[in-house]
């Protein structure tokens, strides 16, 4: 067999293999079991310790590019918060998160959101707060200065929940759904760090898998208490919520597809290395 | 005199603003008037950065309009950009007209177009990376040295351990992946975090001292 | 309210946009380029919209804002208009004023935020890792061993970034070990990157396979038509090799 030919295989064949094999489990799920990891369990447990009436922030700091990961994370957290009777101040420090967050809130609180009875008392949507980390710091210091109205133009002073939420000191938990900057590190630096540290304002994070390795030092230091690691973290969280509250699961098939995609990438790496070794041993040079 | 207005006053403003932020953080407790004043200051910055983005928008529209009028490279595609601008702007202005508070971004139809049209394109463009990464896995990752091998083996263990397939193959794989994240990765990333912190602090100090001036734009203007 | 029929339009548009953009993987073509340019146009207006809203909801409408007679919010709005001197050659320097305010505040914030959270707390947390005490050396791997690995990893990896002396002798050994830790870190990052990108691709596939409208329309019905469009354009291009892109 000509190993050089295999080394120089057209990339488009690889694309087709990926497309076909990842499609299979979506059309016919394998139903692989989901094992809940330490980080997702910590996120769930931390939220469970809160009592009804506690105020939590849910911040949609992501863009369309990470919807498959961040959306189920945010949806799960809002569901758990609603079940526990927590009061949710939802917001976004990414402009792209504004409409996405509203869509998720409609999924959880009903399609009539914000025209629902609990709007303003148990849940409020502030929408996009400009200024990136500067906006975050302002929000932590004085919520009314960070933005004059909610997402729909109602002044802060007219919203009962915002009467009780004047600064970071009033919050019991910050849930950061993020895929970049500003994200969890900015919350740690400019909100949590300025307002009593992790003991006063615990932070849980739902993140795209790219960023999770980088936030582990903060997790080890206790600045972050729970993490949902990409799609698999969302799946683990979803299975915990399904067990406790009968939350409808929807990530089994996508996680099967994720498994297949990972195996394919590993097989590509192995195949690439085999052809590399064989090309070298036959005295050839890899292109 | 003109040099004072053109260069020195902006540098002094930068210095003062930075020092105010540092002093307010370290010397005034939350809730004190001085700290509230800094919240007002940062709240004002929220508006300032907003306007900075408008500049980028104008530059983009100008670029594509000029490209069409001069029949530049790919000018036919610039027409699509301008069509996108005009259509979405009409929807936005309709939103402004119908929204009770005259908001554009928060208006229903504008948000719908974002969530259903824009998002489709954005997600697909970024998902192209999945294919490139698969191709790179085949072509670029070679066990040439011990360092490369560590990178590959850790990467492969993470891939297996963080997806359900890992647990299905062997229950220990997810535990290994979590350990890799919690221990060696924490060590390496903490070193990087500390390094970045030192770099960022030094850069900020240089900026406040007026040594780093790139943010002010070209010198001669 | 949004008429539900628009969902059908969204599904149709989504399928064509997805396939046209994916056709880029085969070869760059007029369809993929057209969708990309349309996307840029929408992105521009989206930027304008959120900025317009931000200025209104932050400075004009809300509690204690301009509408309620608090004129202090006129100051940032007026200063922000100075950004437009970016386009003037003569008065370009006025553009520097708002920039210098933002730069100063960001720099001041960076100093306070970074020192506390990314520097001091990280060192403090490392110093507090358990090495002795009940349960520290029990189980496998024992927490004490993890602590030692993390401490060695941080010190050696930090030494890798130390360029004052040449990396020989003890420093050479340390930087070598540090390099292995950094490689493990990059390996974890690589794993995370693959996970994230594959999730995105899976998200798009789910859109194609799962989107439906009123039980009679499924998005994947249109996939072959979209693919035929791409093939048609490719053939048309091949027949006119001299034509501009």
XYZ file of C-alpha atoms in Angstrom:
753
model
C 0.000 0.000 0.000
C 1.229 3.465 -0.796
C 1.448 5.221 2.567
C 2.311 8.522 0.974
C -1.068 8.557 -0.723
C -2.795 8.014 2.602
C -0.820 10.828 4.236
C -1.880 13.157 1.466
C -5.538 12.116 1.577
C -7.843 14.936 0.535
C -9.234 16.692 3.591
C -12.702 16.565 2.055
C -12.888 12.802 2.607
C -12.251 13.444 6.299
C -15.102 15.981 6.303
C -17.489 13.480 4.739
C -16.528 10.775 7.265
C -17.134 13.230 10.112
C -20.477 14.376 8.691
C -21.831 10.856 8.177
C -20.661 9.288 11.433
C -21.762 12.172 13.653
C -25.191 12.116 11.989
C -25.830 8.447 12.828
C -26.355 8.772 16.608
C -28.547 11.837 16.093
C -30.878 9.803 13.895
C -30.584 6.597 15.912
C -29.341 7.324 19.472
C -26.997 4.882 21.181
C -28.251 5.877 24.678
C -24.858 5.726 26.337
C -25.140 6.219 30.120
C -24.236 9.645 31.504
C -21.946 9.637 34.529
C -22.239 12.827 36.582
C -18.841 14.407 37.230
C -17.593 16.324 40.248
C -17.924 19.769 38.674
C -21.561 19.489 37.544
C -22.545 17.876 40.848
C -20.975 20.823 42.685
C -22.994 23.286 40.591
C -26.230 21.435 41.319
C -25.474 21.033 45.047
C -24.513 24.689 45.496
C -27.769 25.852 43.938
C -29.738 23.382 46.083
C -28.368 24.915 49.295
C -30.153 28.222 48.590
C -33.535 28.984 50.127
C -36.695 30.261 48.467
C -36.599 34.026 48.033
C -32.809 34.245 47.687
C -31.743 36.491 44.826
C -29.504 34.997 42.132
C -28.028 36.483 38.987
C -28.065 34.539 35.744
C -25.869 36.221 33.183
C -26.037 35.222 29.519
C -22.532 36.092 28.363
C -22.273 34.133 25.160
C -22.955 34.458 21.480
C -24.635 32.325 18.842
C -21.406 30.381 18.297
C -21.805 28.475 21.569
C -25.588 28.095 21.772
C -25.478 24.255 21.662
C -23.402 24.266 24.865
C -24.574 27.357 26.735
C -28.278 27.273 26.045
C -29.057 23.965 27.824
C -26.841 25.078 30.722
C -28.740 28.332 31.168
C -32.085 26.629 30.714
C -31.234 24.027 33.352
C -30.115 26.631 35.855
C -33.210 28.790 35.374
C -35.390 25.693 35.753
C -33.673 24.715 39.019
C -33.921 28.306 40.284
C -37.633 28.423 39.512
C -38.253 25.062 41.194
C -36.431 26.243 44.317
C -38.366 29.521 44.397
C -35.240 31.624 43.905
C -35.663 35.164 42.636
C -33.758 35.538 39.374
C -32.162 38.705 38.050
C -31.273 37.726 34.492
C -28.948 39.883 32.469
C -26.281 39.842 29.768
C -22.908 41.549 29.527
C -22.568 40.400 25.942
C -24.782 42.216 23.434
C -25.305 38.936 21.583
C -26.547 37.370 24.817
C -29.463 39.823 25.070
C -31.925 38.291 22.580
C -30.595 34.770 23.243
C -31.250 35.156 26.967
C -34.775 36.378 26.347
C -35.439 33.333 24.191
C -34.216 31.002 26.965
C -36.338 32.811 29.562
C -39.385 32.306 27.322
C -38.553 28.609 27.188
C -38.483 28.328 30.981
C -41.082 30.867 32.128
C -43.529 30.512 29.238
C -43.855 32.062 25.798
C -45.715 35.074 27.230
C -42.601 36.218 29.100
C -42.328 39.022 30.268
C -46.157 39.286 30.430
C -46.315 36.746 33.275
C -47.568 37.379 36.832
C -44.204 36.718 38.505
C -42.301 39.169 36.287
C -40.844 41.926 38.412
C -41.210 40.035 41.682
C -39.617 36.609 41.095
C -37.825 37.172 37.828
C -36.625 40.199 35.930
C -34.711 40.529 32.684
C -32.324 43.456 32.529
C -31.073 42.597 29.052
C -27.718 43.831 27.838
C -25.624 45.930 30.190
C -22.928 47.706 28.172
C -19.313 48.242 29.114
C -18.032 44.667 29.422
C -16.062 44.334 32.681
C -16.715 47.984 33.489
C -20.426 47.227 33.260
C -19.937 44.225 35.524
C -18.140 46.265 38.151
C -20.812 48.948 38.044
C -23.525 46.311 38.375
C -21.822 44.832 41.435
C -21.328 48.263 43.030
C -24.742 49.713 42.217
C -27.220 47.903 39.990
C -29.310 50.996 39.309
C -26.290 52.864 37.982
C -25.291 49.978 35.720
C -28.531 50.294 33.790
C -31.475 52.653 34.008
C -34.206 50.236 32.918
C -34.837 46.546 32.387
C -34.696 45.034 28.903
C -38.160 46.359 28.112
C -37.636 49.955 29.212
C -39.221 49.829 32.688
C -37.228 52.003 35.122
C -35.351 50.057 37.801
C -37.166 51.829 40.660
C -40.516 50.550 39.349
C -39.454 46.887 39.572
C -39.996 45.357 43.052
C -37.208 42.777 42.638
C -34.740 45.523 41.730
C -35.751 47.427 44.898
C -34.246 44.470 46.770
C -31.252 44.137 44.438
C -29.156 47.260 44.843
C -25.641 45.787 44.882
C -23.679 42.527 44.900
C -24.223 42.287 48.677
C -27.902 41.460 48.021
C -27.073 38.457 45.860
C -26.807 34.858 47.108
C -25.325 33.321 43.959
C -24.017 34.397 40.568
C -24.528 31.985 37.692
C -22.293 32.945 34.809
C -23.155 31.314 31.492
C -20.163 32.250 29.409
C -18.038 31.575 26.387
C -15.296 34.167 26.712
C -14.555 37.682 27.941
C -16.216 39.195 29.898
C -16.902 35.977 31.697
C -16.169 34.177 34.933
C -12.752 35.796 35.462
C -14.233 39.281 35.173
C -16.991 38.387 37.659
C -14.293 37.158 40.053
C -12.121 40.242 39.587
C -14.691 42.990 39.449
C -17.711 41.726 41.381
C -16.827 38.869 43.707
C -13.367 40.199 44.591
C -14.777 43.645 45.462
C -17.720 42.382 47.498
C -16.507 39.957 50.143
C -15.009 37.171 48.032
C -16.371 33.675 47.351
C -17.885 33.296 50.832
C -20.155 36.292 50.291
C -20.950 35.711 46.627
C -20.462 32.138 45.369
C -20.007 31.814 41.622
C -21.141 28.911 39.460
C -20.244 28.783 35.799
C -21.737 27.187 32.721
C -19.059 27.395 30.104
C -18.027 26.313 26.663
C -15.550 23.435 26.938
C -12.760 25.582 25.454
C -12.579 27.832 28.512
C -12.929 25.230 31.264
C -9.245 24.236 31.608
C -8.382 27.913 32.079
C -10.849 28.336 34.940
C -9.595 25.384 36.978
C -7.148 27.493 39.062
C -10.135 29.572 40.161
C -12.131 26.435 40.911
C -9.241 25.067 42.983
C -9.064 28.358 44.891
C -12.804 28.243 45.648
C -13.541 31.372 43.615
C -15.740 29.193 41.399
C -17.780 26.538 43.208
C -19.368 24.634 40.337
C -18.766 24.267 36.604
C -20.754 22.876 33.709
C -18.168 21.773 31.176
C -19.612 22.311 27.714
C -22.260 20.021 26.283
C -21.265 17.080 28.487
C -21.533 19.233 31.617
C -24.969 20.382 30.466
C -25.955 16.731 29.948
C -24.775 15.771 33.439
C -26.669 18.692 34.971
C -29.740 17.793 32.961
C -29.672 14.215 34.257
C -29.436 15.518 37.852
C -32.422 17.810 37.268
C -34.339 14.987 35.586
C -33.785 12.780 38.650
C -34.830 15.454 41.144
C -37.537 17.425 39.325
C -38.537 15.392 36.266
C -36.773 17.871 33.967
C -37.266 16.816 30.327
C -33.977 15.512 28.923
C -32.977 16.399 25.390
C -29.211 15.936 25.318
C -28.884 12.122 25.208
C -28.658 11.925 21.408
C -26.345 14.966 21.051
C -24.034 13.496 23.690
C -23.945 10.217 21.780
C -22.989 12.233 18.709
C -20.344 13.993 20.779
C -18.942 10.605 21.808
C -18.749 9.481 18.198
C -17.096 12.766 17.157
C -14.449 12.377 19.862
C -13.717 8.788 18.837
C -13.392 9.891 15.200
C -10.921 12.640 16.123
C -8.853 10.146 18.132
C -8.925 7.681 15.231
C -7.798 10.476 12.878
C -4.880 11.232 15.184
C -3.917 7.540 15.347
C -4.249 7.080 11.583
C -2.216 10.215 10.933
C 0.550 9.005 13.213
C 0.615 5.501 11.722
C 1.034 6.926 8.241
C 3.684 9.324 9.599
C 5.701 6.460 11.135
C 5.361 4.263 8.059
C 6.287 7.094 5.701
C 9.380 7.836 7.766
C 10.406 4.198 8.059
C 10.165 3.826 4.275
C 12.554 6.768 3.989
C 9.973 9.199 2.689
C 9.313 12.706 3.850
C 5.912 13.720 5.062
C 4.279 16.509 3.199
C 0.289 74.681 23.662
C -1.200 72.524 20.966
C 0.930 69.610 22.148
C -0.545 70.068 25.613
C -4.103 69.841 24.283
C -3.337 67.143 21.772
C -1.251 64.739 23.838
C -0.574 65.746 27.439
C -4.128 66.384 28.629
C -5.322 62.941 27.447
C -2.358 61.363 29.279
C -3.206 63.279 32.465
C -6.854 62.232 32.168
C -5.812 58.578 31.848
C -3.573 58.875 34.912
C -6.244 60.580 37.032
C -8.994 58.152 36.071
C -6.805 55.154 36.881
C -5.688 56.556 40.220
C -9.280 57.406 41.189
C -10.324 53.806 40.511
C -7.453 52.384 42.566
C -7.938 54.752 45.516
C -11.715 54.265 45.564
C -11.282 50.492 45.640
C -8.684 50.345 48.396
C -9.616 53.279 50.621
C -13.412 53.530 50.502
C -15.846 50.846 51.601
C -18.847 49.890 49.442
C -21.800 52.203 50.103
C -19.688 55.275 50.909
C -20.286 58.364 48.733
C -16.785 58.182 47.207
C -17.361 54.591 46.124
C -20.805 55.501 44.758
C -19.166 58.266 42.755
C -16.893 55.725 41.083
C -19.955 53.647 40.214
C -21.295 56.736 38.472
C -17.963 57.094 36.688
C -17.937 53.488 35.482
C -21.628 53.781 34.607
C -20.701 56.683 32.337
C -18.022 54.572 30.692
C -20.786 52.154 29.728
C -22.157 54.913 27.488
C -18.723 55.941 26.180
C -17.814 52.454 24.947
C -21.161 52.235 23.207
C -20.318 55.174 20.981
C -16.877 53.709 20.192
C -18.666 50.829 18.457
C -20.620 53.200 16.214
C -17.290 54.271 14.705
C -16.600 50.678 13.665
C -20.058 50.434 12.126
C -19.583 53.597 10.057
C -16.184 52.399 8.851
C -17.696 49.069 7.744
C -20.584 50.634 5.799
C -18.246 53.164 4.210
C -15.879 50.390 3.126
C -18.589 48.371 1.377
C -20.258 51.410 -0.219
C -16.944 52.600 -1.645
C -16.201 49.063 -2.821
C -19.460 48.962 -4.783
C -19.089 52.423 -6.291
C -15.495 51.748 -7.376
C -16.268 48.207 -8.560
C -13.527 46.931 -6.254
C -12.662 43.331 -5.389
C -15.754 41.194 -4.717
C -17.927 44.298 -5.126
C -20.942 42.168 -6.020
C -20.800 40.603 -2.584
C -20.653 44.003 -0.934
C -24.156 44.467 -2.343
C -25.296 41.622 -0.069
C -23.794 43.414 2.913
C -25.614 46.620 2.045
C -28.878 44.703 1.425
C -28.464 43.126 4.856
C -27.906 46.545 6.397
C -30.917 48.128 4.698
C -33.376 45.279 5.402
C -32.368 44.865 9.019
C -32.345 48.624 9.533
C -35.921 48.849 8.233
C -36.953 46.127 10.688
C -35.092 47.968 13.440
C -36.762 51.289 12.651
C -40.132 49.558 12.603
C -39.250 48.284 16.067
C -38.360 51.782 17.240
C -41.666 53.114 15.929
C -43.804 50.422 17.550
C -41.975 49.771 20.838
C -43.487 51.625 23.833
C -40.053 52.940 24.863
C -38.816 53.262 21.268
C -36.134 50.630 21.685
C -34.700 48.813 18.673
C -32.678 45.892 20.002
C -35.405 44.964 22.504
C -38.226 45.111 19.954
C -39.897 41.784 19.136
C -39.330 41.501 15.393
C -35.726 42.686 15.599
C -34.963 40.072 18.258
C -36.784 37.426 16.232
C -34.630 38.107 13.174
C -31.575 37.867 15.383
C -32.606 34.600 17.046
C -33.769 32.901 13.863
C -31.826 34.327 10.931
C -28.592 35.823 12.215
C -27.970 33.009 14.693
C -28.310 30.373 11.938
C -25.518 31.980 9.948
C -23.273 32.761 12.906
C -23.494 29.221 14.323
C -22.800 27.617 10.964
C -19.782 29.805 10.253
C -18.248 28.939 13.621
C -19.110 25.252 13.302
C -16.822 25.077 10.249
C -14.055 24.895 12.828
C -15.175 21.352 13.735
C -14.117 20.210 10.277
C -10.836 22.069 10.349
C -10.000 20.626 13.747
C -10.746 17.093 12.515
C -8.507 17.642 9.515
C -5.773 19.094 11.751
C -6.023 16.031 14.013
C -5.133 13.865 11.046
C -2.443 16.049 9.535
C -0.741 17.995 12.284
C -0.620 16.003 15.515
C 2.485 13.884 15.466
C 4.232 12.052 18.300
C 7.549 13.668 17.399
C 8.787 14.331 20.947
C 7.967 13.693 24.593
C 6.303 17.116 24.845
C 4.080 16.464 21.829
C 3.230 13.024 23.196
C 2.143 14.455 26.554
C -0.049 16.984 24.763
C -1.650 14.319 22.600
C -2.177 11.753 25.336
C -3.720 14.281 27.725
C -5.893 15.599 24.886
C -7.061 12.091 23.953
C -7.806 11.162 27.576
C -9.811 14.379 27.961
C -11.777 13.600 24.812
C -12.613 10.093 25.981
C -13.198 10.945 29.609
C -15.432 13.977 29.038
C -17.909 12.215 26.732
C -20.264 9.356 27.704
C -18.255 6.951 25.543
C -15.377 7.117 28.062
C -17.520 5.873 30.915
C -18.959 3.176 28.665
C -15.484 1.879 27.771
C -14.089 2.014 31.301
C -15.497 3.751 34.370
C -12.046 5.005 35.318
C -11.699 7.220 32.227
C -13.973 10.057 33.464
C -12.122 9.976 36.806
C -8.788 10.291 35.004
C -10.087 13.179 32.877
C -11.340 14.995 35.991
C -7.997 14.390 37.732
C -6.088 15.724 34.717
C -8.235 18.866 34.808
C -7.988 19.276 38.575
C -4.293 18.599 39.087
C -1.751 18.927 36.230
C -3.945 21.343 34.280
C -4.576 23.458 37.384
C -0.819 23.646 38.004
C 0.019 24.726 34.456
C -2.898 27.102 34.153
C -2.239 28.675 37.533
C 1.311 29.467 36.433
C -0.105 31.000 33.245
C -2.742 32.927 35.262
C -0.103 34.372 37.590
C 2.094 35.253 34.593
C -0.776 36.981 32.803
C -1.682 38.878 35.981
C 1.857 40.240 36.313
C 1.864 41.207 32.628
C -1.547 42.886 32.769
C -0.701 44.848 35.921
C 2.567 46.069 34.391
C 0.800 47.063 31.182
C -1.825 48.968 33.174
C 0.866 50.791 35.171
C 2.749 51.657 31.972
C -0.487 53.014 30.524
C -1.196 55.147 33.595
C 2.373 56.483 33.621
C 2.080 57.506 29.978
C 4.778 55.093 28.770
C 2.326 53.013 26.755
C 0.496 55.388 24.394
C -0.664 53.212 21.529
C -4.319 53.613 22.538
C -4.181 57.346 21.707
C -3.693 56.718 18.004
C -1.017 58.025 15.615
C 1.547 60.416 17.144
C 1.541 63.033 14.403
C -2.175 63.815 14.551
C -46.479 39.258 18.544
C -44.567 37.452 15.843
C -46.776 35.553 13.347
C -45.990 31.814 13.677
C -45.725 31.486 9.883
C -42.398 33.284 10.111
C -40.975 30.150 11.738
C -41.374 28.382 8.404
C -39.401 31.144 6.715
C -36.702 30.857 9.390
C -36.425 27.100 8.823
C -36.154 27.492 5.042
C -33.603 30.272 5.321
C -31.648 28.317 7.955
C -31.301 25.220 5.751
C -30.093 27.170 2.721
C -27.724 29.307 4.803
C -26.293 26.227 6.522
C -25.688 24.271 3.327
C -24.322 27.307 1.469
C -21.849 28.034 4.244
C -20.839 24.363 4.503
C -20.222 24.356 0.746
C -17.178 26.460 1.618
C -15.622 23.237 2.927
C -15.633 21.860 -0.588
C -14.469 25.037 -2.242
C -15.059 28.725 -1.765
C -17.956 29.690 -4.038
C -20.344 32.588 -4.744
C -23.090 31.155 -2.508
C -20.938 30.799 0.603
C -19.459 34.235 0.015
C -22.878 35.826 -0.467
C -24.182 34.420 2.825
C -21.051 35.584 4.636
C -21.508 39.106 3.307
C -25.186 39.151 4.209
C -24.164 38.071 7.701
C -21.739 40.998 7.974
C -24.524 43.398 7.025
C -26.889 42.049 9.668
C -24.092 42.089 12.248
C -23.495 45.783 11.537
C -27.130 46.715 12.181
C -27.227 44.498 15.250
C -24.277 46.476 16.612
C -26.062 49.741 15.910
C -29.243 48.469 17.596
C -27.700 47.357 20.856
C -25.706 50.555 21.088
C -28.751 52.690 20.472
C -30.698 50.761 23.114
C -27.817 50.866 25.566
C -27.524 54.641 25.275
C -31.294 55.049 25.779
C -31.746 52.584 28.650
C -28.540 53.647 30.358
C -28.617 57.397 29.938
C -32.126 58.558 29.065
C -35.102 56.471 30.186
C -34.221 54.828 33.491
C -34.330 55.681 37.159
C -32.504 58.954 37.941
C -31.632 59.452 34.277
C -32.095 62.360 31.857
C -35.831 61.747 31.415
C -36.300 62.163 35.161
C -34.301 65.384 35.119
C -30.884 64.099 36.211
C -28.698 66.110 33.858
C -25.448 64.478 34.969
C -26.064 61.731 32.392
C -25.816 64.324 29.619
C -22.074 64.557 30.328
C -21.080 61.030 29.195
C -23.415 61.299 26.208
C -21.775 64.575 25.135
C -18.271 63.248 25.748
C -19.096 60.103 23.782
C -19.934 62.276 20.759
C -16.264 63.278 20.726
C -15.536 59.830 19.296
C -16.756 61.160 15.964
C -13.668 63.366 15.678
C -12.023 60.096 14.645
C -13.123 61.031 11.129
C -11.639 64.550 11.252
C -8.001 65.144 10.364
C -7.884 68.548 12.010
C -9.597 67.696 15.273
C -8.508 64.063 15.589
C -6.954 64.849 18.984
C -10.428 65.409 20.476
C -11.130 61.739 19.809
C -8.385 60.975 22.345
C -10.347 62.461 25.253
C -13.071 59.812 25.559
C -10.484 57.143 24.724
C -8.215 58.335 27.525
C -11.082 58.260 30.041
C -11.954 54.673 29.141
C -8.295 53.616 29.066
C -7.605 55.153 32.473
C -10.607 53.565 34.140
C -9.879 50.168 32.579
C -6.223 50.352 33.638
C -7.165 51.271 37.197
C -9.680 48.420 37.319
C -7.143 45.999 35.883
C -4.644 46.774 38.623
C -7.097 46.227 41.475
C -8.862 43.237 39.922
C -5.778 41.358 38.779
C -3.730 41.815 41.942
C -6.472 40.422 44.137
C -8.052 37.611 42.127
C -5.443 36.410 39.674
C -2.296 36.974 41.694
C -2.727 37.051 45.487
C -5.581 34.548 45.753
C -3.801 32.115 43.423
C -0.630 32.211 45.512
C -2.621 32.024 48.741
C -4.591 29.037 47.485
C -1.383 27.239 46.490
C 0.162 27.930 49.890
C -2.916 26.487 51.605
C -2.852 23.144 49.771
C -3.069 20.313 52.323
C 0.204 18.453 52.914
C -0.285 17.163 56.451
C -3.347 16.314 58.530
C -6.060 13.718 58.835
C -7.010 12.016 55.575
C -4.442 13.882 53.497
C -2.491 10.729 52.678
C -5.417 8.319 52.393
C -7.140 6.963 49.298
C -5.765 6.970 45.754
C -4.541 9.353 44.590
C -4.139 10.876 48.071
C -4.921 14.617 48.246
C -1.416 15.206 49.630
C 0.150 13.807 46.456
C -2.105 16.025 44.336
C -0.956 19.003 46.404
C 2.708 18.147 45.816
C 2.123 17.720 42.071
C 0.322 21.084 41.850
C 3.045 22.887 43.837
C 5.859 21.374 41.729
C 3.879 22.094 38.553
C 3.306 25.766 39.379
C 6.898 26.450 40.442
C 8.458 24.662 37.468
C 6.007 26.114 34.948
C 6.616 29.608 36.310
C 10.369 29.009 36.023
C 9.833 28.315 32.322
C 8.780 31.961 31.889
C 11.856 33.182 33.731
C 14.297 34.546 31.187
C 16.770 36.463 33.367
C 19.180 33.526 33.491
C 19.955 30.888 30.918
C 17.940 27.673 31.327
C 20.824 25.438 32.450
C 21.631 23.515 35.625
C 18.835 23.376 38.206
C 16.875 25.971 36.265
C 17.254 23.797 33.171
C 15.771 20.778 34.965
C 12.988 22.908 36.401
C 12.042 24.461 33.058
C 12.031 21.015 31.463
C 9.553 19.697 34.027
C 7.595 22.936 33.728
C 7.378 22.413 29.993
C 5.780 19.003 30.552
C 3.174 20.559 32.826
C 2.458 23.255 30.281
C 2.086 20.617 27.579
C -0.419 18.745 29.773
C -2.267 22.047 30.160
C -2.313 22.584 26.403
C -3.476 18.982 25.963
C -6.433 19.699 28.233
C -7.097 22.875 26.245
C -6.952 20.910 23.006
C -9.469 18.407 24.378
C -11.737 21.278 25.391
C -11.444 22.905 21.981
C -12.388 19.729 20.131
C -15.329 19.206 22.498
C -16.616 22.729 21.960
C -16.290 22.739 18.169
C -17.905 19.338 17.815
C -20.815 20.499 20.011
C -21.360 23.363 17.602
C -21.370 21.113 14.595
C -23.782 18.773 16.378
C -25.970 21.809 17.078
C -26.172 22.554 13.357
C -26.929 18.937 12.504
C -29.716 18.946 15.094
C -31.141 22.031 13.406
C -31.178 20.226 10.055
C -32.661 16.989 11.406
C -35.036 18.236 14.105
C -36.534 21.516 12.833
C -40.117 21.150 11.691
C -43.202 23.250 11.055
C -46.830 22.202 11.577
C -46.140 18.470 11.146
C -45.895 18.725 7.364
C -42.570 20.413 6.860
C -39.192 19.141 8.004
C -36.096 21.204 7.413
C -34.122 18.277 5.995
C -36.563 18.056 3.049
C -34.754 21.094 1.651
C -31.217 19.793 2.106
C -31.064 18.074 -1.327
C -32.432 21.211 -3.009
C -29.813 23.370 -1.318
C -27.084 20.910 -2.308
C -28.348 20.984 -5.923
C -28.100 24.782 -5.850
C -24.472 24.511 -4.776
C -23.711 21.927 -7.480
C -25.511 24.058 -10.064
C -23.480 27.127 -9.180
C -20.266 25.066 -9.246
C -21.071 23.773 -12.741
C -22.019 27.259 -13.932
C -18.713 28.585 -12.618
C -16.781 25.828 -14.349
C -18.458 26.661 -17.638
C -17.342 30.290 -17.345
C -13.782 30.098 -16.057
C -12.998 33.633 -17.137
C -15.873 35.176 -15.161
C -15.203 37.199 -12.059
C -15.953 35.444 -8.754
